[in-house]
PDB file of C-alpha atoms in Angstrom:
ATOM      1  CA  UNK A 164      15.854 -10.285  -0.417  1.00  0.00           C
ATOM      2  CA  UNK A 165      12.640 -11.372  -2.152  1.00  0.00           C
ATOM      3  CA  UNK A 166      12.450 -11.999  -5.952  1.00  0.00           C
ATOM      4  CA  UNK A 167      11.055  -8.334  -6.008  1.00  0.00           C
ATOM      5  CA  UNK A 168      14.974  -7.616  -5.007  1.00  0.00           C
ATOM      6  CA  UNK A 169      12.733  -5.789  -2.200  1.00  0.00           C
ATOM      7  CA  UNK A 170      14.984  -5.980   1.060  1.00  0.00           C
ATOM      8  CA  UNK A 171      13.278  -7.225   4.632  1.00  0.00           C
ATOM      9  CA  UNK A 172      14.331  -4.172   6.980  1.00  0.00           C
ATOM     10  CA  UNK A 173      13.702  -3.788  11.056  1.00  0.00           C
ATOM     11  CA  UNK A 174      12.621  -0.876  12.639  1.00  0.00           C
ATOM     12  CA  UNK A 175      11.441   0.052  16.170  1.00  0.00           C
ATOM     13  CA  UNK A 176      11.364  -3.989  16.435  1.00  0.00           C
ATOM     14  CA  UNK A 177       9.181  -4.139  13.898  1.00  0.00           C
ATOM     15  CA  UNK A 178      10.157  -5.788  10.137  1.00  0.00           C
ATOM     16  CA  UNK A 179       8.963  -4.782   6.971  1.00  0.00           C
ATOM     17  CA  UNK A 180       9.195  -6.247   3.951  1.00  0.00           C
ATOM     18  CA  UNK A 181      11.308  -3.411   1.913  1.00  0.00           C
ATOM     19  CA  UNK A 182      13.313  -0.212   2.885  1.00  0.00           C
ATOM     20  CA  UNK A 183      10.506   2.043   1.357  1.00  0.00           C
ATOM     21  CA  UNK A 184       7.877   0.375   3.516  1.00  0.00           C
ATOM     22  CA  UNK A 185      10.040   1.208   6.679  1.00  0.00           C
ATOM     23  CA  UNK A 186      10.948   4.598   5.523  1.00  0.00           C
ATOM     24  CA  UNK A 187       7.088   5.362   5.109  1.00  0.00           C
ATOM     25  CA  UNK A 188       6.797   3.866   8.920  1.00  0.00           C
ATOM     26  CA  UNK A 189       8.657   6.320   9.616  1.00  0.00           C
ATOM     27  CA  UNK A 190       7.287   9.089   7.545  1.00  0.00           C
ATOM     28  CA  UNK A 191       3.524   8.195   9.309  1.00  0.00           C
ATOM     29  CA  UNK A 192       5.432   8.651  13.211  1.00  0.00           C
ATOM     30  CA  UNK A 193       6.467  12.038  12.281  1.00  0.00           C
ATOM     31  CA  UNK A 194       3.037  13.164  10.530  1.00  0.00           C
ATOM     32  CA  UNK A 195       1.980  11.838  13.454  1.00  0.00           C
ATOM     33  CA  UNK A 196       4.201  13.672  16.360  1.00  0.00           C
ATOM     34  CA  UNK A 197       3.202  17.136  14.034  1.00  0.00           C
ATOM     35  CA  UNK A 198       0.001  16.759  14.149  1.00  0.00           C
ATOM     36  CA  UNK A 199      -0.879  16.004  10.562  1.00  0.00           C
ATOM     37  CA  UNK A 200      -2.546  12.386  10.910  1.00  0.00           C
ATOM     38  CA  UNK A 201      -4.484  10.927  14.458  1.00  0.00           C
ATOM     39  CA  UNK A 202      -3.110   7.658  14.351  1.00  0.00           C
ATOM     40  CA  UNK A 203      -1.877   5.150  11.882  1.00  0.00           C
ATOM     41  CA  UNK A 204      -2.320   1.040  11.850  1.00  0.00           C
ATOM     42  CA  UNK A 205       0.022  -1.413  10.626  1.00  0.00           C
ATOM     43  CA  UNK A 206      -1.073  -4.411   7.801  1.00  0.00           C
ATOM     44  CA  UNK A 207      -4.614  -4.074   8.540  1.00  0.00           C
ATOM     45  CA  UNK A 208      -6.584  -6.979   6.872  1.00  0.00           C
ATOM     46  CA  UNK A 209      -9.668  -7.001   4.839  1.00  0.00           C
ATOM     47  CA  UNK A 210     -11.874 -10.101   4.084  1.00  0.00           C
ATOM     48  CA  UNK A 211     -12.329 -10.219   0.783  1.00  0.00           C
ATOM     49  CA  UNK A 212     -13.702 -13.746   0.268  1.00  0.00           C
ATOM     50  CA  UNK A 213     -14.940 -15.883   3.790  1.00  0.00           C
ATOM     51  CA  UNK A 214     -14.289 -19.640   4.021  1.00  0.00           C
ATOM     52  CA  UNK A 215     -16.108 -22.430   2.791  1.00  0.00           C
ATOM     53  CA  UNK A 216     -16.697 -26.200   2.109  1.00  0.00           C
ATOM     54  CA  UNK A 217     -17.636 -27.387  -1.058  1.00  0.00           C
ATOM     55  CA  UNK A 218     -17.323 -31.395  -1.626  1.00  0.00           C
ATOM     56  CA  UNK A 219     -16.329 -31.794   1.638  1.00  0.00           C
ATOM     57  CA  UNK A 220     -13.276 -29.608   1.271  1.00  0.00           C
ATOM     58  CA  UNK A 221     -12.315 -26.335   3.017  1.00  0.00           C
ATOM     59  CA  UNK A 222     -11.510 -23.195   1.608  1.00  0.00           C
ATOM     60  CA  UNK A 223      -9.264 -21.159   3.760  1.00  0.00           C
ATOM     61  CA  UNK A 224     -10.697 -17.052   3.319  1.00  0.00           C
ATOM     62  CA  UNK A 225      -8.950 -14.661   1.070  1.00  0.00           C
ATOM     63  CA  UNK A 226      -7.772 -11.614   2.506  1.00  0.00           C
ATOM     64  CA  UNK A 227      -6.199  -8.141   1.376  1.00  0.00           C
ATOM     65  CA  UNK A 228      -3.360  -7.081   3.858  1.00  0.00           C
ATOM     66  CA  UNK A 229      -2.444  -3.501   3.322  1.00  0.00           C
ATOM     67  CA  UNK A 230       0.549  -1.648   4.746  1.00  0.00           C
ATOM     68  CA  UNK A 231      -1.126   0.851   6.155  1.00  0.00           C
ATOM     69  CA  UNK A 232      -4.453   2.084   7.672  1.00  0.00           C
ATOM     70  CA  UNK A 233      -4.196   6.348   8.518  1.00  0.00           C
ATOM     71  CA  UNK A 234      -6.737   7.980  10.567  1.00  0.00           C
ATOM     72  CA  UNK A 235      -6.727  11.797   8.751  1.00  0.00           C
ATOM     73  CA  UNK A 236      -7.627  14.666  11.031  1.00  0.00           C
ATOM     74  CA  UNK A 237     -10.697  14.506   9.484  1.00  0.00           C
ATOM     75  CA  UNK A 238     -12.209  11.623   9.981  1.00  0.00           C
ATOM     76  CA  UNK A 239     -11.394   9.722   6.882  1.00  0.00           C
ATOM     77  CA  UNK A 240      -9.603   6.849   7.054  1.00  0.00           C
ATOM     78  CA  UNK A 241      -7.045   6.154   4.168  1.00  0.00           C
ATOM     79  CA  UNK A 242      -5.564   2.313   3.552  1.00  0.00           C
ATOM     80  CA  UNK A 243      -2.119   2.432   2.344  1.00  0.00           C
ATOM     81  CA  UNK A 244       0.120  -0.420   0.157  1.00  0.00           C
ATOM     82  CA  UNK A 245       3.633   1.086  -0.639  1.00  0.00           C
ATOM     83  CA  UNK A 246       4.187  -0.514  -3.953  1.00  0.00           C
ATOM     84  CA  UNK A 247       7.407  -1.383  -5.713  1.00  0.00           C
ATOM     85  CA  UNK A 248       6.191  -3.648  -7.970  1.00  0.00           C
ATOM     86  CA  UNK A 249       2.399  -4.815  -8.720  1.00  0.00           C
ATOM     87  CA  UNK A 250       2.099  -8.448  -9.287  1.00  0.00           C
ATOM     88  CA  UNK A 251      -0.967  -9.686 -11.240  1.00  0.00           C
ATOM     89  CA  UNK A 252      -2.609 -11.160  -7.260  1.00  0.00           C
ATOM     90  CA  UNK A 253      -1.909  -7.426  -5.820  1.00  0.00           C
ATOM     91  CA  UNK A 254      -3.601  -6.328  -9.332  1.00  0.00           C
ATOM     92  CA  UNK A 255      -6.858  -8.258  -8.455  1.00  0.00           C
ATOM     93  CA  UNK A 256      -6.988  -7.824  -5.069  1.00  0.00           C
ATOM     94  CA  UNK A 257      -7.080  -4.464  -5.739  1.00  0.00           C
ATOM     95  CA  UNK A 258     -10.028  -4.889  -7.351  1.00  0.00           C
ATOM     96  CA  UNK A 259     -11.774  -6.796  -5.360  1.00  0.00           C
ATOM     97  CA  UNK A 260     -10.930  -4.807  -2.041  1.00  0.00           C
ATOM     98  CA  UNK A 261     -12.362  -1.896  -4.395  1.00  0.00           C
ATOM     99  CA  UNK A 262     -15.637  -3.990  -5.112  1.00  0.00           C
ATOM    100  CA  UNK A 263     -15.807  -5.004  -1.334  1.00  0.00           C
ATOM    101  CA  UNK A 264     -14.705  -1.799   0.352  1.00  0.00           C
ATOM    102  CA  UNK A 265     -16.364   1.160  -1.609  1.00  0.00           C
ATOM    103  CA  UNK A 266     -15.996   3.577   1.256  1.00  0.00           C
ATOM    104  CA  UNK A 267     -12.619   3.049   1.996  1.00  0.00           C
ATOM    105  CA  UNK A 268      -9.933   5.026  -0.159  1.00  0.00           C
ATOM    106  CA  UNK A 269      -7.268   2.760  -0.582  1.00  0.00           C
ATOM    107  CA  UNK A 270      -3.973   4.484  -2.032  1.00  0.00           C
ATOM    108  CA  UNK A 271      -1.229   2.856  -3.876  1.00  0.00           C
ATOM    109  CA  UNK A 272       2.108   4.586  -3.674  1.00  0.00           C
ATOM    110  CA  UNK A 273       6.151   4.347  -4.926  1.00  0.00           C
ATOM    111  CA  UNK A 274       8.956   6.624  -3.766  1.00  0.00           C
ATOM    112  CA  UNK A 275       9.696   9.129  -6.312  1.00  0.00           C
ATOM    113  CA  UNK A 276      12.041  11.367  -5.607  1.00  0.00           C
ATOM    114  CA  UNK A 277      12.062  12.738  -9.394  1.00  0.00           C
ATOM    115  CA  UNK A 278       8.275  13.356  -9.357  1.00  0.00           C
ATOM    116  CA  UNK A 279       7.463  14.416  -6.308  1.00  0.00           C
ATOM    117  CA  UNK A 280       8.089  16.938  -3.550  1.00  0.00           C
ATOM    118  CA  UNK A 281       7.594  14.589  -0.573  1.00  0.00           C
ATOM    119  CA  UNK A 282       9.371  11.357  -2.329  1.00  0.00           C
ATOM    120  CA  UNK A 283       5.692   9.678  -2.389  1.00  0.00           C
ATOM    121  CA  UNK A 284       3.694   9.365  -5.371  1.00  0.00           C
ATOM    122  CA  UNK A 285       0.949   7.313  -6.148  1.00  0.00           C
ATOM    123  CA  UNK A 286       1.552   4.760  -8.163  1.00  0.00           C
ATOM    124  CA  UNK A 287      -1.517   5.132 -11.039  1.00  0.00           C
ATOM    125  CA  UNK A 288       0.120   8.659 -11.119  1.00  0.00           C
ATOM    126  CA  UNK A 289       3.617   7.564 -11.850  1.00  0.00           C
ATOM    127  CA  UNK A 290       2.594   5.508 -14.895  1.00  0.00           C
ATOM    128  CA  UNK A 291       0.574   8.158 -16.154  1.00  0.00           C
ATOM    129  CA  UNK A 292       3.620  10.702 -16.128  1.00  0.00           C
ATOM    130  CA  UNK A 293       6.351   7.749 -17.025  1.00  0.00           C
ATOM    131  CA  UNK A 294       4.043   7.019 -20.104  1.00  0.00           C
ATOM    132  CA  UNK A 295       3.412  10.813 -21.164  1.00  0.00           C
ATOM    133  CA  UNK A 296       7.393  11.155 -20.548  1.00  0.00           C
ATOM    134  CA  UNK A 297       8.236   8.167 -23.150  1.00  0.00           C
ATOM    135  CA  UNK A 298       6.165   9.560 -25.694  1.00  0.00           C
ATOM    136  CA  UNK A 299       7.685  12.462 -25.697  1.00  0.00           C
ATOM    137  CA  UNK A 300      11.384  10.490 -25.685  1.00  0.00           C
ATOM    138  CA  UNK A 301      11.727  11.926 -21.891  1.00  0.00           C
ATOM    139  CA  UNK A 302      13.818   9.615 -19.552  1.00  0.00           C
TER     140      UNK A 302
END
């Protein structure tokens, strides 16, 4: 279990690092099998910073690894983190995958089974409604 309490699960061979990670694996195969989404990719990895020396030292490169990539039926392609928790690093390279990656759309989302019909919800969106909801003294 990582500090996150996030819990590494196996699936198809194949280990994630939480249960809602694996559960949208699995979520992407069947979109897949019915036709809803080409093809999906897992942690695909986006430069965001290359190497280099400076005073004789070397800089290893910085990289954003996603979840997800989908190919959509229509061409676009969608990168996918499922989120349980956004840590100041995920917060910035957010950012600069943003900066780096303009044409990409790069999604952020939490399993929600209270606000929304297909237990995924982005995660921008959830704060929005938790927000509005404490306001208003809503749990």
């Amino acid at each position: 279990m990582s500090k996150y309490r996030a819990e590494k699960v196996t699936v198809d061979g194949i280990r994630f690092d939480s249960k809602d990670e694996a559960r949208y694996y699995q979520d992407l195969k069947k979109r897949k099998v019915a036709g809803e989404i080409i093809n999906f990719e897992l942690q695909p990895k986006y430069e965001l910073q290359p190497s280099f020396k400076k005073n004789g030292k070397k800089y290893q490169p910085i990289y954003y690894v996603a979840d997800f990539l989908i190919y959509h039926n229509d061409g676009s392609l969608e990168v996918v983190d499922v989120k349980g928790m956004a840590t100041p690093v995920a917060i910035q390279k957010r950012k600069e995958f943003d900066y780096h990656y303009p044409e990409l759309k790069l999604s952020w989302i939490t399993r929600s089974l209270k606000y929304s019909e297909d237990g995924w919800i982005d995660v921008d969106e959830l704060k929005k409604i938790r927000a509005k909801n404490s306001k208003r003294g809503v749990s």
